[in-house]
Short mmCIF file of C-alpha atoms in Angstrom, two decimals:
data_model
loop_
_atom_site.label_atom_id
_atom_site.label_comp_id
_atom_site.label_asym_id
_atom_site.label_seq_id
_atom_site.Cartn_x
_atom_site.Cartn_y
_atom_site.Cartn_z
CA MET A 1 -45.79 53.44 70.19
CA LEU A 2 -48.02 51.42 67.75
CA ASN A 3 -47.88 52.00 63.85
CA GLU A 4 -51.29 52.72 61.85
CA GLN A 5 -51.64 48.88 61.61
CA GLN A 6 -51.29 48.35 64.97
CA THR A 7 -48.92 45.59 64.44
CA ARG A 8 -45.53 47.02 65.57
CA LEU A 9 -44.23 48.45 68.82
CA LEU A 10 -41.09 51.00 69.02
CA ARG A 11 -38.91 50.14 71.86
CA ALA A 12 -35.69 51.86 72.87
CA ALA A 13 -32.61 50.96 74.88
CA PHE A 14 -29.96 53.13 76.34
CA THR A 15 -26.46 52.52 74.53
CA GLY A 16 -24.63 55.28 75.96
CA ALA A 17 -24.84 58.53 77.97
CA GLY A 18 -27.78 60.59 76.23
CA THR A 19 -28.11 57.90 73.22
CA VAL A 20 -30.55 55.18 72.39
CA GLN A 21 -31.16 52.40 69.83
CA TYR A 22 -34.69 51.86 68.72
CA TYR A 23 -36.30 48.46 68.08
CA ALA A 24 -39.48 47.90 65.95
CA CYS A 25 -40.94 44.90 67.57
CA ASN A 26 -43.93 42.56 65.51
CA PHE A 27 -47.13 41.81 66.95
CA ASP A 28 -47.65 38.03 67.25
CA PRO A 29 -51.63 37.49 67.23
CA VAL A 30 -51.33 33.96 68.02
CA THR A 31 -49.32 34.85 71.24
CA SER A 32 -50.89 38.06 71.58
CA ALA A 33 -47.11 39.43 72.52
CA TYR A 34 -44.57 41.77 70.67
CA ASP A 35 -41.59 39.69 69.72
CA THR A 36 -39.28 39.55 66.84
CA CYS A 37 -37.45 42.81 67.81
CA ALA A 38 -34.84 44.30 64.96
CA ALA A 39 -33.02 47.56 65.27
CA THR A 40 -33.94 50.36 63.45
CA GLU A 41 -32.33 54.04 64.02
CA THR A 42 -30.48 55.40 66.83
CA GLY A 43 -31.40 58.69 68.75
CA THR A 44 -30.89 60.73 71.81
CA VAL A 45 -32.29 61.11 75.30
CA GLU A 46 -32.04 63.88 77.71
CA ILE A 47 -33.79 65.10 80.49
CA ARG A 48 -35.29 68.28 80.79
CA THR A 49 -37.53 70.18 83.31
CA GLU A 50 -41.13 71.06 81.99
CA GLY A 51 -43.82 72.72 84.22
CA GLY A 52 -41.50 72.03 87.62
CA ALA A 53 -41.21 68.43 86.70
CA ARG A 54 -38.11 66.11 85.41
CA VAL A 55 -39.17 64.75 81.79
CA LEU A 56 -36.97 61.96 79.89
CA VAL A 57 -37.50 62.65 76.47
CA PHE A 58 -36.47 60.43 73.53
CA ASN A 59 -35.19 62.43 69.97
CA GLY A 60 -34.96 60.49 66.59
CA GLY A 61 -36.54 56.97 66.36
CA HIS A 62 -39.60 58.56 63.91
CA PRO A 63 -43.00 57.00 65.29
CA PRO A 64 -45.09 56.10 62.33
CA THR A 65 -47.06 59.18 61.17
CA GLY A 66 -50.37 56.84 62.09
CA VAL A 67 -49.15 57.43 65.98
CA GLY A 68 -50.55 60.45 67.46
CA SER A 69 -48.76 60.67 70.65
CA LEU A 70 -45.40 60.29 72.17
CA ARG A 71 -44.98 58.23 75.38
CA THR A 72 -41.81 59.03 77.79
CA PHE A 73 -41.53 59.11 81.43
CA GLY A 74 -41.85 62.12 84.12
CA GLU A 75 -41.16 62.21 87.87
CA TYR A 76 -43.18 64.26 89.96
CA GLY A 77 -43.56 64.55 93.54
CA GLY A 78 -40.72 61.98 93.86
CA ALA A 79 -42.96 59.15 91.79
CA VAL A 80 -42.02 58.44 87.97
CA TYR A 81 -45.18 58.45 85.55
CA VAL A 82 -45.57 57.50 81.94
CA VAL A 83 -46.43 60.64 80.17
CA ARG A 84 -48.06 61.42 76.87
CA GLY A 85 -47.99 64.18 74.71
CA THR A 86 -49.27 65.20 71.44
CA LYS A 87 -46.64 64.68 68.56
CA SER A 88 -46.28 67.64 66.25
CA ASP A 89 -47.32 66.66 62.80
CA THR A 90 -44.08 67.95 61.71
CA GLN A 91 -42.01 67.15 64.49
CA TYR A 92 -39.93 64.36 62.98
CA ASN A 93 -37.28 65.52 60.08
CA VAL A 94 -39.12 68.15 58.19
CA ASN A 95 -37.81 70.23 55.50
CA ARG A 96 -39.63 73.48 54.53
CA THR A 97 -39.23 76.07 51.92
CA SER A 98 -40.41 79.68 52.97
CA ARG A 99 -41.49 82.76 51.03
CA ILE A 100 -41.38 85.62 53.05
CA THR A 101 -43.06 89.20 51.97
CA LEU A 102 -41.58 92.09 53.91
CA LYS A 103 -43.88 95.18 54.77
CA ASN A 104 -42.35 96.91 51.66
CA GLY A 105 -43.66 93.89 49.35
CA ARG A 106 -40.33 92.53 48.69
CA GLN A 107 -40.00 88.70 48.67
CA VAL A 108 -37.07 86.66 50.07
CA ASP A 109 -36.82 82.77 50.28
CA ALA A 110 -35.81 81.02 53.52
CA GLN A 111 -35.21 77.42 54.25
CA LEU A 112 -36.24 75.79 57.84
CA GLN A 113 -35.15 72.33 58.59
CA LEU A 114 -36.77 70.47 61.99
CA GLN A 115 -35.53 67.75 63.41
CA ALA A 116 -37.42 66.81 66.71
CA ALA A 117 -38.59 70.07 68.25
CA GLY A 118 -35.59 72.00 67.04
CA GLY A 119 -33.54 72.76 63.53
CA THR A 120 -32.20 75.62 61.52
CA TRP A 121 -33.79 78.62 59.93
CA ARG A 122 -31.63 80.45 57.31
CA THR A 123 -33.07 83.37 54.88
CA LEU A 124 -31.47 82.89 51.44
CA ALA A 125 -30.64 86.74 51.34
CA GLN A 126 -27.58 88.57 52.83
CA ASN A 127 -27.85 92.11 53.89
CA PRO A 128 -24.26 93.80 54.29
CA GLY A 129 -25.70 96.15 56.83
CA ASP A 130 -27.26 93.39 59.18
CA PRO A 131 -25.01 90.51 59.70
CA CYS A 132 -27.89 88.79 61.35
CA VAL A 133 -29.55 88.15 57.78
CA GLY A 134 -28.64 84.64 56.34
CA ILE A 135 -26.98 83.24 58.92
CA PRO A 136 -28.37 79.59 60.09
CA THR A 137 -30.33 80.31 63.12
CA PRO A 138 -31.47 77.64 65.90
CA THR A 139 -35.18 77.00 66.33
CA GLN A 140 -37.52 75.75 68.66
CA TRP A 141 -41.06 74.41 67.16
CA ARG A 142 -44.23 73.22 69.10
CA ARG A 143 -47.72 72.74 68.06
CA VAL A 144 -49.84 75.15 70.11
CA GLU A 145 -53.24 73.28 69.06
CA SER A 146 -54.81 71.44 65.94
CA GLY A 147 -53.44 73.59 62.96
CA VAL A 148 -51.92 76.12 65.05
CA TYR A 149 -47.75 76.14 65.78
CA GLU A 150 -45.03 78.47 66.95
CA LEU A 151 -41.54 79.07 65.75
CA HIS A 152 -39.32 80.67 68.00
CA LEU A 153 -36.01 81.98 65.78
CA GLN A 154 -33.30 81.82 68.42
CA GLY A 155 -31.07 84.80 67.03
CA SER A 156 -29.17 85.38 70.46
CA LYS A 157 -27.83 82.09 70.18
CA ALA A 158 -26.44 82.14 66.29
CA LEU A 159 -24.77 85.49 66.85
CA THR A 160 -24.46 88.06 69.77
CA GLY A 161 -26.96 90.79 69.39
CA CYS A 162 -29.24 89.19 66.99
CA ARG A 163 -32.89 89.24 67.99
CA ASP A 164 -35.01 86.59 69.00
CA ASN A 165 -38.42 86.27 67.11
CA LEU A 166 -41.68 83.93 67.85
CA ILE A 167 -43.94 83.56 64.53
CA THR A 168 -47.20 82.16 65.13
CA PHE A 169 -48.38 79.82 62.19
CA GLN A 170 -51.81 78.88 61.11
CA GLN A 171 -51.90 75.56 58.77
CA LEU A 172 -53.50 76.47 55.28
CA ASP A 173 -53.62 73.02 53.73
CA ALA A 174 -51.17 69.63 54.94
CA GLY A 175 -48.47 71.06 53.55
CA THR A 176 -48.84 74.71 54.11
CA LEU A 177 -48.31 77.23 56.96
CA ARG A 178 -48.69 80.87 57.18
CA GLY A 179 -47.71 83.34 59.69
CA ARG A 180 -46.31 86.76 60.48
CA SER A 181 -43.73 87.70 62.19
CA ASP A 182 -43.46 90.32 64.85
CA ALA A 183 -41.90 92.77 62.20
CA GLY A 184 -44.79 92.76 60.32
CA ALA A 185 -43.47 90.15 57.57
CA GLU A 186 -45.40 87.57 56.34
CA ILE A 187 -44.10 83.98 56.24
CA VAL A 188 -45.52 81.05 54.10
CA LEU A 189 -43.90 77.96 54.88
CA THR A 190 -44.60 74.91 52.25
CA ARG A 191 -43.37 71.28 52.88
CA ARG A 192 -40.60 70.07 50.43
#
C-alpha cells in the first residue's frame, strides 16, 4: 500500500498468535526498490470466512488516507489469492458524536468510536425503564457504496434481551452522515 506521495510501502510481520508489527518502507528512486523499513504500529490479524472463502484480515497499521484500498489474502478452491477491498473512509479509529431526534422530537446525544470495522456505540442518556439505553454497544461498520454506510448496533451482545439495529447512513459532507433507525429516529453523525 502506497501513500499519497507513492514513496512508502506498508508491510507487516507476524509477531505472535493474532498480532503483527507494521513497517513503513521508503522508496529509493536510484535503485527503484523499497528499503529502509522502520517499525510503526502494532495490529492484529485474524482469519474470517467471507462469501464462503477464508480471508486473512489485518486490523490496525492505519494505511494513509491517500490509499483507497486494502490488500489482504484469501483462500478459494485450495489456492491463495491477493485480495483488494475498498477501504471505508471512516474505518480507522474514528470518533463521531451523534444527535438523535426521536419521533416525538426529543433529541439525545450519543458517541460512536470505531476501530477497524467495529467499535462501540453509547447514547448519552439513561432510561430507568430500559436497561439497554446508555450501555456501550458493540458495532459493525461498513461502506456499502460511495457515500452510503451501514451501522449494525449489536445490542444483543451488550446485554441479553437488548435488540440489534441496522442503520443506513447517507454522507452529507466530509464530516456528516445522516440516517434513520428502524424505530424511526433520525440520527446525524458528526466527525470529531
